[in-house]
Amino acid sequence: MMVSTKGRYALTVMVDLARYSDGGFVSLADIAERENLSMKYLESIISILNKGGMLESLRGKNGGYRLARAPEDYSINEILLLTEGTLAPVNCIMQDGVQCEKAATCSTLPLWAGLDSVIEKYLSAVTLDDIIKGNRKKMLGDYCDHCETEQ
Amino acid sequence: MMVSTKGRYALTVMVDLARYSDGGFVSLADIAERENLSMKYLESIISILNKGGMLESLRGKNGGYRLARAPEDYSINEILLLTEGTLAPVNCIMQDGVQCEKAATCSTLPLWAGLDSVIEKYLSAVTLDDIIKGNRKKMLGDYCDHCETEQ
DNA sequence: ACTTAATCCTACCTTGGTGGTAGGATTTAC
DNA sequence: GTAAATCCTACCACCAAGGTAGGATTAAGT
C-alpha cells in the first residue's frame, strides 16, 4: 500500500475543510465527527498539515483550522507528499539526491522511475477543488463510464 | 511503498531468466549469485512464480527454472500482481468484488480509483522484453532525456 | 478572574507485514 | 550411490502502521 491512512485521512481533512469552512475556523472535533474518524489520531495528522503550511490555525475557544489557500491551489500530490514523506512505489527510487548504488547497471530502474513519474504526474494534475466538484473526467479519465455524457 | 522486495526480486529473477536461460534450465544458485541476493529468500519468491504458472521447473541435478513463455508475453503487471497480491495504492480500492462500505458517498474514491487505473495501465503496457531491451521510450516516456535521439 | 473549549505536545502501546533464516525431504543426472 | 538441485514447513527479529493517553497551553465569553 503506497498511501497509508495517514495520507488518506489528511486528504479527507483537507476536503472537509474546503467544504465546510467558508472562511471561518473549523474545529477538529467537528471534522472528526463528520468524517467519523478518531479525533485523537486526526490530531497528529492535522499537525503535519499545519506545520507544513497547508493550514492556518487558531488556538483557544472557537479556534480551529482553515485552508491557507484556495482549493484549486492544492495539488493532491503535495498533500500526500507532505503527510506520507514519499510516494515512491519502491524504495530504490532516488530520495533526496541519494540513489541506489546499483543504479547505473540496474535494468529494472527505468521501470520504477517511469512508474514513479506516472504516479506523480497524475496526482499533480488533480486539485482539491477537483475532488470537491467531483471532476470525474480528470480523476477517472478514460475509465469513467459517464464522462462522455456528463461534464 | 507499493512494491516490496518480494515483487522487486521476483522481477529481477524473471529478467535474469530471460537473459541467461536460452531454453535450458537455470539453477537458483546461479541466479542468486549473479544478482547478489540471498538464495534462501529467493527460494520462497521463485516458488510463487512457479506455482503461478510463470515458470517451468526441473528438479534434481542439473535442474532449475526457465520461463514458460516468451519474454514479450509477460506484462510487468501480472508478475507483480502474482507476487504482491495486489498493487492497489490504497486499501479502499475494491478487492475481489468487495468494496468499502462508504464507497457510494466517498468523495475521494474516484481519485484512488483513477490512480489505480493509471498504475495498472502503465505496468500492463511494459513487458519483460521491454526491460531486457532497455526500451526507455516505453518505460520513461516523456521523462526520458534521450528518447528523441535514440529509439 | 474563571470557566470552557479549543489547539498543541510528548509519550506509549499493540499488531501485522516485511525480510529474511534454518533444516530437512525429495527428486534426478551422472 | 552420490551430488546437486528443487521443494516444503517452520520459525524469528524488526519496524512501521494505526492508533491511545494525558496533560500543557491558549483564547473567547461571561
PDB file of N, CA and C in Angstrom, chain A residues 22-54:
ATOM      1  N   ASP A  22     -15.900  27.888   4.737  1.00  0.00           N
ATOM      2  CA  ASP A  22     -16.420  29.200   4.300  1.00  0.00           C
ATOM      3  C   ASP A  22     -15.707  30.367   4.970  1.00  0.00           C
ATOM      4  N   GLY A  23     -14.379  30.268   5.082  1.00  0.00           N
ATOM      5  CA  GLY A  23     -13.590  31.374   5.603  1.00  0.00           C
ATOM      6  C   GLY A  23     -13.326  31.350   7.091  1.00  0.00           C
ATOM      7  N   GLY A  24     -14.216  30.686   7.860  1.00  0.00           N
ATOM      8  CA  GLY A  24     -14.045  30.633   9.305  1.00  0.00           C
ATOM      9  C   GLY A  24     -13.219  29.421   9.726  1.00  0.00           C
ATOM     10  N   PHE A  25     -12.915  29.342  11.008  1.00  0.00           N
ATOM     11  CA  PHE A  25     -12.144  28.216  11.535  1.00  0.00           C
ATOM     12  C   PHE A  25     -13.065  27.072  11.910  1.00  0.00           C
ATOM     13  N   VAL A  26     -12.625  25.876  11.565  1.00  0.00           N
ATOM     14  CA  VAL A  26     -13.405  24.679  11.848  1.00  0.00           C
ATOM     15  C   VAL A  26     -12.668  23.848  12.892  1.00  0.00           C
ATOM     16  N   SER A  27     -13.363  23.435  13.933  1.00  0.00           N
ATOM     17  CA  SER A  27     -12.695  22.661  14.986  1.00  0.00           C
ATOM     18  C   SER A  27     -12.473  21.217  14.543  1.00  0.00           C
ATOM     19  N   LEU A  28     -11.417  20.635  15.087  1.00  0.00           N
ATOM     20  CA  LEU A  28     -11.078  19.253  14.745  1.00  0.00           C
ATOM     21  C   LEU A  28     -12.178  18.305  15.204  1.00  0.00           C
ATOM     22  N   ALA A  29     -12.830  18.641  16.308  1.00  0.00           N
ATOM     23  CA  ALA A  29     -13.919  17.803  16.820  1.00  0.00           C
ATOM     24  C   ALA A  29     -15.035  17.699  15.782  1.00  0.00           C
ATOM     25  N   ASP A  30     -15.338  18.812  15.144  1.00  0.00           N
ATOM     26  CA  ASP A  30     -16.370  18.805  14.103  1.00  0.00           C
ATOM     27  C   ASP A  30     -15.965  17.912  12.931  1.00  0.00           C
ATOM     28  N   ILE A  31     -14.723  18.070  12.507  1.00  0.00           N
ATOM     29  CA  ILE A  31     -14.231  17.275  11.378  1.00  0.00           C
ATOM     30  C   ILE A  31     -14.289  15.794  11.698  1.00  0.00           C
ATOM     31  N   ALA A  32     -13.781  15.443  12.888  1.00  0.00           N
ATOM     32  CA  ALA A  32     -13.738  14.041  13.291  1.00  0.00           C
ATOM     33  C   ALA A  32     -15.130  13.436  13.345  1.00  0.00           C
ATOM     34  N   GLU A  33     -16.094  14.220  13.827  1.00  0.00           N
ATOM     35  CA  GLU A  33     -17.453  13.707  13.934  1.00  0.00           C
ATOM     36  C   GLU A  33     -18.067  13.513  12.547  1.00  0.00           C
ATOM     37  N   ARG A  34     -17.896  14.545  11.703  1.00  0.00           N
ATOM     38  CA  ARG A  34     -18.454  14.460  10.345  1.00  0.00           C
ATOM     39  C   ARG A  34     -17.876  13.286   9.573  1.00  0.00           C
ATOM     40  N   GLU A  35     -16.572  13.127   9.665  1.00  0.00           N
ATOM     41  CA  GLU A  35     -15.897  12.096   8.873  1.00  0.00           C
ATOM     42  C   GLU A  35     -15.847  10.748   9.598  1.00  0.00           C
ATOM     43  N   ASN A  36     -16.339  10.746  10.824  1.00  0.00           N
ATOM     44  CA  ASN A  36     -16.380   9.516  11.604  1.00  0.00           C
ATOM     45  C   ASN A  36     -14.997   8.894  11.794  1.00  0.00           C
ATOM     46  N   LEU A  37     -14.060   9.749  12.205  1.00  0.00           N
ATOM     47  CA  LEU A  37     -12.689   9.293  12.449  1.00  0.00           C
ATOM     48  C   LEU A  37     -12.267   9.680  13.867  1.00  0.00           C
ATOM     49  N   SER A  38     -11.294   8.956  14.403  1.00  0.00           N
ATOM     50  CA  SER A  38     -10.796   9.244  15.743  1.00  0.00           C
ATOM     51  C   SER A  38     -10.161  10.626  15.802  1.00  0.00           C
ATOM     52  N   MET A  39     -10.655  11.466  16.695  1.00  0.00           N
ATOM     53  CA  MET A  39     -10.140  12.820  16.803  1.00  0.00           C
ATOM     54  C   MET A  39      -8.683  12.819  17.243  1.00  0.00           C
ATOM     55  N   LYS A  40      -8.367  11.920  18.157  1.00  0.00           N
ATOM     56  CA  LYS A  40      -7.002  11.856  18.677  1.00  0.00           C
ATOM     57  C   LYS A  40      -6.000  11.522  17.578  1.00  0.00           C
ATOM     58  N   TYR A  41      -6.388  10.629  16.714  1.00  0.00           N
ATOM     59  CA  TYR A  41      -5.484  10.254  15.623  1.00  0.00           C
ATOM     60  C   TYR A  41      -5.384  11.388  14.613  1.00  0.00           C
ATOM     61  N   LEU A  42      -6.514  12.019  14.329  1.00  0.00           N
ATOM     62  CA  LEU A  42      -6.524  13.143  13.391  1.00  0.00           C
ATOM     63  C   LEU A  42      -5.646  14.286  13.889  1.00  0.00           C
ATOM     64  N   GLU A  43      -5.563  14.407  15.199  1.00  0.00           N
ATOM     65  CA  GLU A  43      -4.739  15.458  15.784  1.00  0.00           C
ATOM     66  C   GLU A  43      -3.312  15.404  15.261  1.00  0.00           C
ATOM     67  N   SER A  44      -2.752  14.200  15.274  1.00  0.00           N
ATOM     68  CA  SER A  44      -1.357  14.053  14.837  1.00  0.00           C
ATOM     69  C   SER A  44      -1.213  14.299  13.342  1.00  0.00           C
ATOM     70  N   ILE A  45      -2.269  14.014  12.607  1.00  0.00           N
ATOM     71  CA  ILE A  45      -2.206  14.185  11.157  1.00  0.00           C
ATOM     72  C   ILE A  45      -2.366  15.646  10.762  1.00  0.00           C
ATOM     73  N   ILE A  46      -3.329  16.306  11.405  1.00  0.00           N
ATOM     74  CA  ILE A  46      -3.571  17.703  11.058  1.00  0.00           C
ATOM     75  C   ILE A  46      -2.396  18.578  11.500  1.00  0.00           C
ATOM     76  N   SER A  47      -1.681  18.091  12.496  1.00  0.00           N
ATOM     77  CA  SER A  47      -0.494  18.806  12.959  1.00  0.00           C
ATOM     78  C   SER A  47       0.568  18.875  11.851  1.00  0.00           C
ATOM     79  N   ILE A  48       0.690  17.788  11.102  1.00  0.00           N
ATOM     80  CA  ILE A  48       1.638  17.753   9.976  1.00  0.00           C
ATOM     81  C   ILE A  48       1.216  18.752   8.902  1.00  0.00           C
ATOM     82  N   LEU A  49      -0.075  18.757   8.600  1.00  0.00           N
ATOM     83  CA  LEU A  49      -0.603  19.674   7.591  1.00  0.00           C
ATOM     84  C   LEU A  49      -0.375  21.121   8.015  1.00  0.00           C
ATOM     85  N   ASN A  50      -0.593  21.370   9.296  1.00  0.00           N
ATOM     86  CA  ASN A  50      -0.465  22.724   9.821  1.00  0.00           C
ATOM     87  C   ASN A  50       0.985  23.206   9.776  1.00  0.00           C
ATOM     88  N   LYS A  51       1.892  22.362  10.265  1.00  0.00           N
ATOM     89  CA  LYS A  51       3.305  22.732  10.269  1.00  0.00           C
ATOM     90  C   LYS A  51       3.858  22.852   8.856  1.00  0.00           C
ATOM     91  N   GLY A  52       3.249  22.120   7.948  1.00  0.00           N
ATOM     92  CA  GLY A  52       3.689  22.158   6.559  1.00  0.00           C
ATOM     93  C   GLY A  52       3.166  23.368   5.796  1.00  0.00           C
ATOM     94  N   GLY A  53       2.423  24.208   6.489  1.00  0.00           N
ATOM     95  CA  GLY A  53       1.959  25.448   5.857  1.00  0.00           C
ATOM     96  C   GLY A  53       0.701  25.291   5.017  1.00  0.00           C
ATOM     97  N   MET A  54       0.058  24.142   5.130  1.00  0.00           N
ATOM     98  CA  MET A  54      -1.154  23.911   4.346  1.00  0.00           C
ATOM     99  C   MET A  54      -2.373  24.587   4.983  1.00  0.00           C
TER     100      MET A  54
END
